[in-house]
Structure formats: C-alpha cells, structure tokens
Short mmCIF file of C-alpha atoms in Angstrom, two decimals:
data_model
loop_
_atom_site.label_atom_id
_atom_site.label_comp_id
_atom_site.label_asym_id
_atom_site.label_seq_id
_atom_site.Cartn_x
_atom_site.Cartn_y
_atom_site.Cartn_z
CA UNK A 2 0.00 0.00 0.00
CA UNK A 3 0.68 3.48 -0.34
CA UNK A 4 0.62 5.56 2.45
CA UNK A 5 0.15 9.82 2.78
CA UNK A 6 0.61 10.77 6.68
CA UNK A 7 -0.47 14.44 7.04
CA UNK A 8 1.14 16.74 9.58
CA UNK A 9 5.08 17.78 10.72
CA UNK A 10 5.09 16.85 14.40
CA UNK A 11 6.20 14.66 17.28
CA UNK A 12 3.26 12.49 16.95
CA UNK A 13 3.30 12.03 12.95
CA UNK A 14 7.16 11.11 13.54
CA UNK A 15 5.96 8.69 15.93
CA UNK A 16 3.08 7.10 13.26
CA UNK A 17 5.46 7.37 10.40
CA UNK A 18 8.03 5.09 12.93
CA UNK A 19 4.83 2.83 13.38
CA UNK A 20 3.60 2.63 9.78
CA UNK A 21 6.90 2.24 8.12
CA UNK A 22 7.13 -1.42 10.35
CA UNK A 23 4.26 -2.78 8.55
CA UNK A 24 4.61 -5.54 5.69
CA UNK A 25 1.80 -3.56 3.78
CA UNK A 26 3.45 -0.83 3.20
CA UNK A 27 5.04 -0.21 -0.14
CA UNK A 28 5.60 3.65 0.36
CA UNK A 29 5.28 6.46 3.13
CA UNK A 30 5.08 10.07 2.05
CA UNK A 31 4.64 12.53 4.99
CA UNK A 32 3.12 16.20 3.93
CA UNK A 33 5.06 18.47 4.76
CA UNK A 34 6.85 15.85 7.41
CA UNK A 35 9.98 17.48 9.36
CA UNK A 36 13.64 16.68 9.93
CA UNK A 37 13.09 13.38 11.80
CA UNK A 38 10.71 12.21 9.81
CA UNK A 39 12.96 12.20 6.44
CA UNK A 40 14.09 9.14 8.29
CA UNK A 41 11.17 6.85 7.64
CA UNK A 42 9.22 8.81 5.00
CA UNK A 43 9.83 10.58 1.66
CA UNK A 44 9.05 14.44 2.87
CA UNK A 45 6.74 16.03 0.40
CA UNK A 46 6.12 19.98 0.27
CA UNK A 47 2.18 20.18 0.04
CA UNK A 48 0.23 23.04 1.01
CA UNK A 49 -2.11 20.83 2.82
CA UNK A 50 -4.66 23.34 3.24
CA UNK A 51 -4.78 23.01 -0.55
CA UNK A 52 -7.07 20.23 -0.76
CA UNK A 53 -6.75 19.95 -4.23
CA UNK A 54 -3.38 20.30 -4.15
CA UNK A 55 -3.60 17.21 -1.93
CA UNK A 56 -6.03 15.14 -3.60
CA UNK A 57 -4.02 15.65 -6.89
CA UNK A 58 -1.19 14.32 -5.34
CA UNK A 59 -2.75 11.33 -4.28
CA UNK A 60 -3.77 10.89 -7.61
CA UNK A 61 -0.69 11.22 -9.18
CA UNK A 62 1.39 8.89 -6.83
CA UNK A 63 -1.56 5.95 -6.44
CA UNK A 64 -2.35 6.71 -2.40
CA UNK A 65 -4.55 4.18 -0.81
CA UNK A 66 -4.79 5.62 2.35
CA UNK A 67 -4.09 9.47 3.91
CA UNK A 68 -3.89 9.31 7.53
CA UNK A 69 -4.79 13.12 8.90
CA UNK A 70 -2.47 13.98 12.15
CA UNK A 71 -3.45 17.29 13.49
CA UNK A 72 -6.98 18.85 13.96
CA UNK A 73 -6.83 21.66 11.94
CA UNK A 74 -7.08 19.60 8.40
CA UNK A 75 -9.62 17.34 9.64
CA UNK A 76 -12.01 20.28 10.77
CA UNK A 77 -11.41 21.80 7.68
CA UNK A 78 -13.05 19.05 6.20
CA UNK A 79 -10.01 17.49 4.42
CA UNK A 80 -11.39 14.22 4.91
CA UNK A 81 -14.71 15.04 3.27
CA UNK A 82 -13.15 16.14 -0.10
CA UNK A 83 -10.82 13.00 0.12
CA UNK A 84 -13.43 11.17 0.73
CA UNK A 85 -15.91 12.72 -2.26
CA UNK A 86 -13.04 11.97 -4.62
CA UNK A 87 -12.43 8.62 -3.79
CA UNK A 88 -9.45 8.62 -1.83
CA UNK A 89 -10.05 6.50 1.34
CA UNK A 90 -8.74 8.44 4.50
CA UNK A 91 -8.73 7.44 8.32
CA UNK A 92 -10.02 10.39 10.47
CA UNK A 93 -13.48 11.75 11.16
CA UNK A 94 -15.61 14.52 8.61
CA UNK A 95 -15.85 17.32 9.16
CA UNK A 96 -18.95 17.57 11.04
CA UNK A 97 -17.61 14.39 13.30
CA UNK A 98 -14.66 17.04 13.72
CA UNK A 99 -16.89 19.31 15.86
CA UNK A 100 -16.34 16.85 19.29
CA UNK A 101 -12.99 18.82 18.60
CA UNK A 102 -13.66 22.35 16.61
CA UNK A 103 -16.01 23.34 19.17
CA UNK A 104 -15.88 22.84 23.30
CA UNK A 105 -19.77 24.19 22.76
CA UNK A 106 -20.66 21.16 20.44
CA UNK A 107 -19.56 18.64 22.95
CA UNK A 108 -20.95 19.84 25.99
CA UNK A 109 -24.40 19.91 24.44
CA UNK A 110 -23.89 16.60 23.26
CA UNK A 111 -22.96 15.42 26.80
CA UNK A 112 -26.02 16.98 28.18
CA UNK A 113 -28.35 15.82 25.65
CA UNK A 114 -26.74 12.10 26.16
CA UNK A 115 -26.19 11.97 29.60
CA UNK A 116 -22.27 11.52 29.27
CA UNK A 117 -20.62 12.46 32.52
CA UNK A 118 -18.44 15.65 32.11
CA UNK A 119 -18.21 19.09 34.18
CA UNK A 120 -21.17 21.32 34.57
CA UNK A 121 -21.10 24.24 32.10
CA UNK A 122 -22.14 27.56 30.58
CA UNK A 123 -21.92 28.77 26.46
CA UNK A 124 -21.35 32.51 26.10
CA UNK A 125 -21.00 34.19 22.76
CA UNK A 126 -20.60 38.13 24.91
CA UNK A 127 -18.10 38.94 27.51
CA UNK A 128 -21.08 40.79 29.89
CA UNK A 129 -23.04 37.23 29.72
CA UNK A 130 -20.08 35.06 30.79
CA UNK A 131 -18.75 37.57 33.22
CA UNK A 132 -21.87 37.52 35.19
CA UNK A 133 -22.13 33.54 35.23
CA UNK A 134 -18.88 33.03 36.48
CA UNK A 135 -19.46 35.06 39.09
CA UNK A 136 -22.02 33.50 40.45
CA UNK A 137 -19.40 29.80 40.20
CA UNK A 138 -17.35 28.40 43.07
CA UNK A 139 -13.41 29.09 42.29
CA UNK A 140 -11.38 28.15 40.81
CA UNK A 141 -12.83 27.91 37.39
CA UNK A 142 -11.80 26.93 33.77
CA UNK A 143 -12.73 29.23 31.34
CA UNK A 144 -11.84 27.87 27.56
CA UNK A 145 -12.08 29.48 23.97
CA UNK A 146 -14.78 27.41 22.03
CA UNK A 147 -12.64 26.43 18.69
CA UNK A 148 -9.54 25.54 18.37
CA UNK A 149 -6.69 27.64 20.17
CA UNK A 150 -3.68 24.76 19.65
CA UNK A 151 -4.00 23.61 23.91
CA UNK A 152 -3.58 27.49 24.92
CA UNK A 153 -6.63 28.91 25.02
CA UNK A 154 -7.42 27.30 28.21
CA UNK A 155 -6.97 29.17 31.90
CA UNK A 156 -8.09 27.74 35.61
CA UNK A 157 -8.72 30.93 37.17
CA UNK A 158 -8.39 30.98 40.89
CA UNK A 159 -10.14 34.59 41.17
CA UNK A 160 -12.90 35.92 39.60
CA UNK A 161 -10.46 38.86 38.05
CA UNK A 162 -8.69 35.96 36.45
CA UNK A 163 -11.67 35.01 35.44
CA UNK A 164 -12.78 38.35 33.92
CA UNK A 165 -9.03 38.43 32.32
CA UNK A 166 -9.19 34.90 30.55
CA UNK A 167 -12.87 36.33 29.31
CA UNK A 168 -11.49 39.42 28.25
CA UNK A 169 -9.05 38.26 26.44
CA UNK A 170 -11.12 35.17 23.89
CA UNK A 171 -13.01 38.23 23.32
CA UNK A 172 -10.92 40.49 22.43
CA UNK A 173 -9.05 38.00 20.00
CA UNK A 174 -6.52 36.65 21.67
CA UNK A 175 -7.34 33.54 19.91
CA UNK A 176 -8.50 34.53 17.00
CA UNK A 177 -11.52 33.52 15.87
CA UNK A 178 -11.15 30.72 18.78
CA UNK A 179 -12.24 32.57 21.09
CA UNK A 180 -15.32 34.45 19.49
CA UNK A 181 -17.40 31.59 22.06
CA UNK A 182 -16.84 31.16 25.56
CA UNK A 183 -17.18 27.96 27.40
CA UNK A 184 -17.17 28.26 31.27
CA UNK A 185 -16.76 25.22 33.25
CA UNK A 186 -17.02 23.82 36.82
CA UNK A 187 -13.36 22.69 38.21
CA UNK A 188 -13.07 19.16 37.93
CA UNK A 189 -11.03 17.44 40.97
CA UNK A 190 -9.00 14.28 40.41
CA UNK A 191 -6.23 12.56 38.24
CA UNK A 192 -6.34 13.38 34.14
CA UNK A 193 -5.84 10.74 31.98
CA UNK A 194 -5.97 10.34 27.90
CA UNK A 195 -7.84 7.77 26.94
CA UNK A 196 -7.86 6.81 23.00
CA UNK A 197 -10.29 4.45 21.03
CA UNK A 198 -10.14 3.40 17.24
CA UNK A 199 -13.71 3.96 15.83
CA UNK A 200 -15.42 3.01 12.83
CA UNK A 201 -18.91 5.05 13.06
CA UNK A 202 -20.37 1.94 15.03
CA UNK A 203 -17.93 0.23 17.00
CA UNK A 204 -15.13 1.55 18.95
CA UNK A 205 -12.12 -0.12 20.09
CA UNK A 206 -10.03 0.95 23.32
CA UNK A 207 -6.23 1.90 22.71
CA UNK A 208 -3.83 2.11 25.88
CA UNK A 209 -4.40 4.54 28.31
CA UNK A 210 -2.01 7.32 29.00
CA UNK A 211 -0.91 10.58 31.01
CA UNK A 212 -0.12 13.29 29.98
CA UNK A 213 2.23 16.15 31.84
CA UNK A 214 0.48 19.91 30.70
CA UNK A 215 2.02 22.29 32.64
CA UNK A 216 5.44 24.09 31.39
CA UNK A 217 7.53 23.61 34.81
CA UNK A 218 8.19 21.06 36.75
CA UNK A 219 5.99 20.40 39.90
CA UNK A 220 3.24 20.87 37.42
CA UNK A 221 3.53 24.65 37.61
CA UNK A 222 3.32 27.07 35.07
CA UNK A 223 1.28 27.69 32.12
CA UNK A 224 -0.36 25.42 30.20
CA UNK A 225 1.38 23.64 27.31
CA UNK A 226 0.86 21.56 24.41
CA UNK A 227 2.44 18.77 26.37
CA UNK A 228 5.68 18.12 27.89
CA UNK A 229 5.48 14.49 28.40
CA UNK A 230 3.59 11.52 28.94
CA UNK A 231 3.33 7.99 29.99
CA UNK A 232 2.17 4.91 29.27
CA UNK A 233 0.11 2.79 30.97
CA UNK A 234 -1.76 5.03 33.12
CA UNK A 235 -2.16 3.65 36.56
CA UNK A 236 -5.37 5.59 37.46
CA UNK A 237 -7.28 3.45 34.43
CA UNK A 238 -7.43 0.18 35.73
CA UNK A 239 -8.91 -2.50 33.54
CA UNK A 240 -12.25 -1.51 35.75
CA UNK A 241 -11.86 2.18 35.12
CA UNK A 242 -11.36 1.43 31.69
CA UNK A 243 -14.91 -0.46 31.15
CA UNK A 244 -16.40 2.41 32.75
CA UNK A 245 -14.78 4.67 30.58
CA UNK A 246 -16.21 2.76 27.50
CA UNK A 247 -19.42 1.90 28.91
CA UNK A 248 -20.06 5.60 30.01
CA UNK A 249 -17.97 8.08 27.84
CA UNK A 250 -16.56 6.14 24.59
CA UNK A 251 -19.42 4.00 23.85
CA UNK A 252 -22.34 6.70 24.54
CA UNK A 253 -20.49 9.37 22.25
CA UNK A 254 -20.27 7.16 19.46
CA UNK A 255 -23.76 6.12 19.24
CA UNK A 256 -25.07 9.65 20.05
CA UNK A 257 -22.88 10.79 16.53
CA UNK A 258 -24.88 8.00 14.83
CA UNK A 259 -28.11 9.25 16.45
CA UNK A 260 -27.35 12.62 15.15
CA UNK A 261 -26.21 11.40 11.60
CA UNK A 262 -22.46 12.15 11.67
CA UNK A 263 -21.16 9.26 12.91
CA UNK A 264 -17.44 9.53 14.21
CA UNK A 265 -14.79 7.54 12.71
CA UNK A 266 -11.23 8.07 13.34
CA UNK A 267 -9.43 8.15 16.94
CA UNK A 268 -11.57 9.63 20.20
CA UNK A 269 -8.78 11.05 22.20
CA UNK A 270 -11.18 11.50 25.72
CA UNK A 271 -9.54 14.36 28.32
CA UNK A 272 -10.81 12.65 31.37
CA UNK A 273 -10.67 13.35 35.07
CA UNK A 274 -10.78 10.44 37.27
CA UNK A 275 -12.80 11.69 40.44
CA UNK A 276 -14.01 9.66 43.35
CA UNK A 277 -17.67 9.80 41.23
CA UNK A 278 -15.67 8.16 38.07
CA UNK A 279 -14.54 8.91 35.08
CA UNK A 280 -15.53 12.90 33.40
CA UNK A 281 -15.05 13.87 29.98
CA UNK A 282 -13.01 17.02 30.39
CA UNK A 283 -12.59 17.71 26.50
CA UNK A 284 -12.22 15.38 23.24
CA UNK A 285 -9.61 15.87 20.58
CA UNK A 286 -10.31 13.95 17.43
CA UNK A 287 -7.07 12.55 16.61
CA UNK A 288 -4.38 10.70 18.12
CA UNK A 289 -2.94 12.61 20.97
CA UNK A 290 0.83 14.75 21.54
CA UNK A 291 3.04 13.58 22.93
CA UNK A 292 0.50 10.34 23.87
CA UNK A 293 1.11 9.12 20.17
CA UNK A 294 5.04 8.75 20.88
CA UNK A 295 4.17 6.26 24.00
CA UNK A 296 1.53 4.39 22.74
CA UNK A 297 3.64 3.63 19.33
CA UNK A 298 6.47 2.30 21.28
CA UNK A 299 4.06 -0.49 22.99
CA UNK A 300 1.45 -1.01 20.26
CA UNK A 301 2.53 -4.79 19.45
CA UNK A 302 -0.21 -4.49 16.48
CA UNK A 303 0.13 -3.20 12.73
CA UNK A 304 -0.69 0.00 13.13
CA UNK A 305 -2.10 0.29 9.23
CA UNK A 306 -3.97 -2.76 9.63
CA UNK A 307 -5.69 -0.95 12.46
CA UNK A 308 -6.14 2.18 10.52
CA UNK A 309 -7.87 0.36 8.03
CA UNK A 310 -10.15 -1.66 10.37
CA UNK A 311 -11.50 1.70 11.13
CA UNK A 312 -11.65 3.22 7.76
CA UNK A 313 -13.01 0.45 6.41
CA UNK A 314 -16.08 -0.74 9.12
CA UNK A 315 -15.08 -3.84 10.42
CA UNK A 316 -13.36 -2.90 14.12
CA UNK A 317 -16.34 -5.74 15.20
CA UNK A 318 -14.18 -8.46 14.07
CA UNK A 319 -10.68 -6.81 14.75
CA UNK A 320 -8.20 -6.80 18.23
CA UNK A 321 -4.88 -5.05 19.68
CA UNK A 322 -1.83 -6.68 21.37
CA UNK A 323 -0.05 -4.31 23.59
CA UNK A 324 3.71 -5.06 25.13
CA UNK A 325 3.20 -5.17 28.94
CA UNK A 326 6.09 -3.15 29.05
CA UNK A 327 5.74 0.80 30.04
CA UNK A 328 6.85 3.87 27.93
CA UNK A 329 7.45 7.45 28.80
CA UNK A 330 8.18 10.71 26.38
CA UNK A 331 10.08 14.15 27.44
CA UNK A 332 9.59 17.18 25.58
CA UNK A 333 12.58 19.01 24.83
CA UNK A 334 10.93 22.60 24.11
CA UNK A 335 12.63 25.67 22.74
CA UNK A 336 13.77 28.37 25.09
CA UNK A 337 10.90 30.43 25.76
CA UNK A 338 7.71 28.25 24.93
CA UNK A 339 4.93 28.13 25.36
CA UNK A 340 4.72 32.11 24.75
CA UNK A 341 7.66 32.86 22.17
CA UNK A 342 9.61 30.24 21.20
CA UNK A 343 13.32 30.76 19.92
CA UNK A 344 14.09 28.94 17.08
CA UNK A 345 16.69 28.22 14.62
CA UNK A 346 18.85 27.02 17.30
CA UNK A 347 21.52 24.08 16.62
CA UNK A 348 21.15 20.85 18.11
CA UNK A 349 23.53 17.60 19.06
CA UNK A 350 23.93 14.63 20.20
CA UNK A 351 20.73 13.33 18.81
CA UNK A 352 22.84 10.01 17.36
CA UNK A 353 24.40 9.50 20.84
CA UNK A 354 20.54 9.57 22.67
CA UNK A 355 19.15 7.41 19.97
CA UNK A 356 22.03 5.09 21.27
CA UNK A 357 20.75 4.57 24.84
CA UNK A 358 18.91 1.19 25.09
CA UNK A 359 15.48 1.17 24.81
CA UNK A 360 14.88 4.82 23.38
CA UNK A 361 13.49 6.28 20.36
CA UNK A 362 13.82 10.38 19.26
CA UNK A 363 10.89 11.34 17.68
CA UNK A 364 10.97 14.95 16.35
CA UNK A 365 8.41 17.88 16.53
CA UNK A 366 10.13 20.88 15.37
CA UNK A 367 13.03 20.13 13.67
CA UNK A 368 14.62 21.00 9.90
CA UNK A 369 18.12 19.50 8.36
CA UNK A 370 20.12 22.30 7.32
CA UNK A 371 22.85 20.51 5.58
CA UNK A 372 24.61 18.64 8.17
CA UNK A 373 22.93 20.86 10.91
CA UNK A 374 19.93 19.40 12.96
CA UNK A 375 17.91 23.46 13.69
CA UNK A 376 14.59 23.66 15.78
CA UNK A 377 12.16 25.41 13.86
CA UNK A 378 9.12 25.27 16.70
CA UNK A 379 8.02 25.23 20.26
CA UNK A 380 8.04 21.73 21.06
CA UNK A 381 11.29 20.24 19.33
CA UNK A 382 12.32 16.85 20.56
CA UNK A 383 10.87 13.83 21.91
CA UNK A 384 13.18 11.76 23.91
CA UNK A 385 11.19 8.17 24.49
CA UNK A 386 11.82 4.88 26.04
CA UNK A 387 10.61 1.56 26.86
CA UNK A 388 11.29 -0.41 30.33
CA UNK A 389 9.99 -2.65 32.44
CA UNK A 390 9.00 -0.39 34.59
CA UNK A 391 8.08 3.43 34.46
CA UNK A 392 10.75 4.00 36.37
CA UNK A 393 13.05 1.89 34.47
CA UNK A 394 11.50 4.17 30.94
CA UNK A 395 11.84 7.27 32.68
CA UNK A 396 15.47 6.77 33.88
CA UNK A 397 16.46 5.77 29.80
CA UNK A 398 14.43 8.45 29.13
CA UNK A 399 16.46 11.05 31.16
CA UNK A 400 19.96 9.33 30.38
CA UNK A 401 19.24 9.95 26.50
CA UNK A 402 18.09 13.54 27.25
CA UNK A 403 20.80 14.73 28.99
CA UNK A 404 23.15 13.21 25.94
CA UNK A 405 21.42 16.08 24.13
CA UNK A 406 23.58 18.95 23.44
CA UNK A 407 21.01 21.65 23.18
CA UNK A 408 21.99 25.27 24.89
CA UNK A 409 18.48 26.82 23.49
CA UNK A 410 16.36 24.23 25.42
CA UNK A 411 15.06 22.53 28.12
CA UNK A 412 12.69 19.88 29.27
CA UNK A 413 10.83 19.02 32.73
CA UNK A 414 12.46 16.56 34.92
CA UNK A 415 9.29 14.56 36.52
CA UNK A 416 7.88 13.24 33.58
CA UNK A 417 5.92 10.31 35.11
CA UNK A 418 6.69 10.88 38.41
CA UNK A 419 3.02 10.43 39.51
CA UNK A 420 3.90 6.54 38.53
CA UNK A 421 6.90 6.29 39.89
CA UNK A 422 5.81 7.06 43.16
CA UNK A 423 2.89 4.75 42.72
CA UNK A 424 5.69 2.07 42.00
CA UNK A 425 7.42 3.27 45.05
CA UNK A 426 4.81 2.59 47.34
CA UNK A 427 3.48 -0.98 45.75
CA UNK A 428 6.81 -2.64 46.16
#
C-alpha cells in the first residue's frame, strides 16, 4: 500500500516510525513531514490546506490511504473532499470534527446524552459570561470554544482571572477561537488520555495514558501543548477502563450515529478520574501529543492494519496486542515556549541519545540544514523509552536527554513521576 501521513510533528514522527514497520506498506510520504521524519518517509512539500493540491497528489502517486495527524485539516473538512473523490482516508468529517472544533458542540452533546463531564455555561458576549462566572465556586476553567492549539485554556483561581481569561477570547486573543466562551465547573481528580479506534459503530479501546500539561516542573506554570507523557496510566485500571467505555466512549459514538455524523477516526477522551468516576473534560479527534510517541512504542499491532479496520467498518471483528512493558516521552521545548519560542537554534547529540537502550527520538520541530539538525518550533524533541518499569522508561528516558547537546532548550524533569511514586509505594 501506499501511504500519505499528514502533519510535521512529534506524533506524525511517531506514526510514520509505526507505519513504516508494517509488511503492507510499499511507500510512506509525509506532507510536509519534518527533519526526523525524512528518516522513515519521503518528505513532500504540500500546502495541505490546498485540498486539491492534496487530492491531486494522491492521484498522481496511487495513495490508498491518507492518515490526517493534526486537527486543523480534519475540521477543515479534508477528509470530506478526500473522501468525495475517492481517496479512502482514516479520520473523522468534518462535522464528526466538531467533538474537537467546538468545546460548545460537545458539551451539548454530553447533556443531551447523559455523558458524565463538568457542569457548564456557552457565552457568545463577555457581559453574559462575566456575570455567570461570578455566580461559580473558584477556581474555574474558562476555555475558547474552537480551536486555540492547547492554549486557550486558563483555571482561574479569582474571579479577576476570570474576567481576564474572558477578556481576552473576546478580544481576540485567539483569533476567531475565542469568538465563544465555554465556562466550566473545576473538575477534581487525576487526568488521563484515553484513546479508542472507531469506525462510526464500533469503537475499540487503545492504551491509556498521562499526559504532563504544565510548562515547569511540579506541574507549575502555564499550560502547554504537552511536555510528556506515559504509558500505561495507573489511574485506568482495567475496571476504570470499562467504565470509561461503557459511560464516555461508547455513549459518544452512538449519540454521533443518532445525530447522523457518525465519528470515525481516533476519540482522544480528556478525562478526570474523580471519586464519582470517570468525566469527559474535553475530546480531541485525533491521536494525541506527545501520547502518540508512548503508545507507538508499545502497540505490538500493525498499526495500518488498524487504521484500516476503522476506515473500512469492520473494528467488530478486529483486536490489539499491547507489550506489557511501560513507555514514557520528554519534551525538549525551545527556550521560551509556550509564549515565544526561539528557534533556529543548533542541536547535538541526537545520534548519541538514539544510542541509549530502549529509546526512540521522535521529532516535533526540527529541519536539516545541511549537516545541521535546527529547531524550527516550540516543542522540538521527543526523547522516548521503553522499560519494564516506568521507572526503568523514565530513567532511559532522562539518560538519552541529557546526551542532548542543546543550549536553546530545556525539558521538565518529573515526567511520570506520579507513577513512579505509585511504583514506590506498591513494592
């Protein structure tokens, strides 16, 4: 088969890495792809929000599958004119997209269907929302409606901070993000990510993981995109993780059927574990960053024979083998993300990480300059390993890092410790 993987991150690295293992597979083409990437795909310069651009290319180089990374494509309805044309294509339409697109869309859907999540208020006018969160306990979570790429989220603590976060989706500090408000109660607990493959009908649970948002370690800070993650997640025990299905995953898909958009693709379910159970936080509808880099390393399974599974209907008749073995991801991230990330900074050692038993770099920001490796984004590298234990990942994990000879960046040093400490204390 013939394979187009959309996107230029740390998770389409990791996929690429996945796909390019399967006996399927007669080529990989990434658009636009990145510096790491090149490794295990032929990089191809598409304008991807050209969708002719993109469906003429899949014409032209006989592609029978394009497997859509990020969000933005698939909620601009890239699948839909891939689709039209006859190009098959693994990720929801883009009216499925909206569990993503818009915070608003969900929420109704969760009241309508009775899927657990946070209590909530829709604003489209800064006097409207103002007024309704004062009259909320603190903190609160006030979140642009569309998508803001993970930023347009703040957990005031005051009802100034509040006002600010308000403020400031209206005034456009998210663009066109933020022109709806969604205020939500605080949710108390453990997050997880939680992924299932679906097909419109059936949906099929991947590995759970966690992920570590916050810029600083302690989680402190702002808000990222990311910084790390680990896999499995100790907080969804095989019991959590029927409940999850039974009264998230399961309910969401059949309420998209009810309302005649049914959602195929990956359901990437925010979730806080609280002592009521599991609550849907937010969905993303795509495989998750940096989730995707863990979840590759212990996915026993072809990953395109999954894909298709989904694409094609049958995930009835179709199952996953997963090592037992746990993985964790760090994030090395420019100097100055998440606000303004420097970039076109030199990086080495990558070959002498990649070394360390047990690890895989996946890149996220990264462009070959002749012989030069140069980040080019916010989050840059993905240092990832496989152990026994957590602790036993996270400890490659850190040895490969700190091979990295990168003066413009830096990278938490707890990834996972929630898990190690829960290893700790089991022994």
């Amino acid at each position: 088969m013939n394979v187009l993987l959309i996107g230029s991150g740390g998770r389409e690295h990791a996929l690429a890495w996945k796909l390019s293992a399967s006996p399927l597979l007669s080529n990989l083409y990434c658009a636009p792809g990145n510096g790491g990437i090149a490794d295990v795909a032929e990089c191809v310069p598409l304008a991807v929000a050209d969708h002719t651009a993109v469906m003429r290319f899949c014409k032209d180089n006989a592609i029978d599958l394009v497997v859509v990374g990020p969000e933005a494509p698939l909620v601009a309805g890239l699948v839909d004119d891939l689709t039209t044309s006859g190009i098959k294509c693994f990720g929801p339409s883009q009216a499925a997209a909206q569990l993503e697109g818009s915070k608003g869309f969900t929420k109704d859907l969760c009241a309508e269907f009775n899927i657990p999540t946070a209590a909530y208020g829709r604003f489209t006018d800064a006097a409207s929302a103002k007024a309704y969160a004062a009259q909320q306990k603190l903190p609160i979570v006030v979140k642009a409606d569309g998508l803001a790429a993970g930023k347009g989220v703040t957990i005031a603590e005051t009802h100034a901070e509040a006002d600010a976060a308000i403020e400031a989706c209206f005034e456009g500090a998210f663009g066109a993000a933020g022109s709806e408000v969604v205020i939500e109660e605080f949710l108390v607990g453990e997050e997880a990510s939680f992924f299932a493959l679906c097909d419109g009908k059936n949906a099929l649970p991947l590995a759970a993981a966690q992920d570590h948002k916050r810029v600083g370690d302690g989680d402190t800070g702002p808000n990222t995109g990311g910084m790390g993650a680990y896999s499995p997640a100790a907080v969804v025990t095989p019991e959590m993780s029927a409940r999850i299905m039974d009264e998230i995953i399961n309910p969401t898909v059949a309420a998209m059927q009810a309302r005649g958009i049914p959602f195929k693709g990956v359901l990437f379910a925010g979730l806080m574990i609280t002592a009521d159970g599991p609550k849907l936080i937010e969905y993303n509808v795509r495989f998750g960053d940096p989730e995707t880099q863990v979840l590759m390393l212990r996915l026993k399974s072809d990953l395109l024979l999954a894909l298709l599974a989904a694409t094609d209907g049958v995930l009835d008749t179709f199952d996953l083998r997963w090592y037992d073995d746990a993985a964790l991801t760090v994030v090395l991230a420019a100097n100055g993300y998440p606000a303004t990330p420097e970039t076109g900074t030199e990086i080495n050692g990558v070959e002498k990480a990649a070394a360390v038993d047990g690890v895989e770099i996946f890149h996220a920001g990264t462009r070959r300059d002749g012989g030069r490796l140069l980040a080019t984004g916010g989050r840059v590298l993905n240092v990832t390993a496989i152990g026994n234990t957590v602790a036993e990942a996270q400890a490659r994990a850190y040895q490969a890092a700190a091979a990295i000879d990168w003066p413009g960046g830096f990278y938490r040093k707890d990834i996972g410790w929630r898990a190690v400490e829960r290893e700790k204390t089991s022994q």
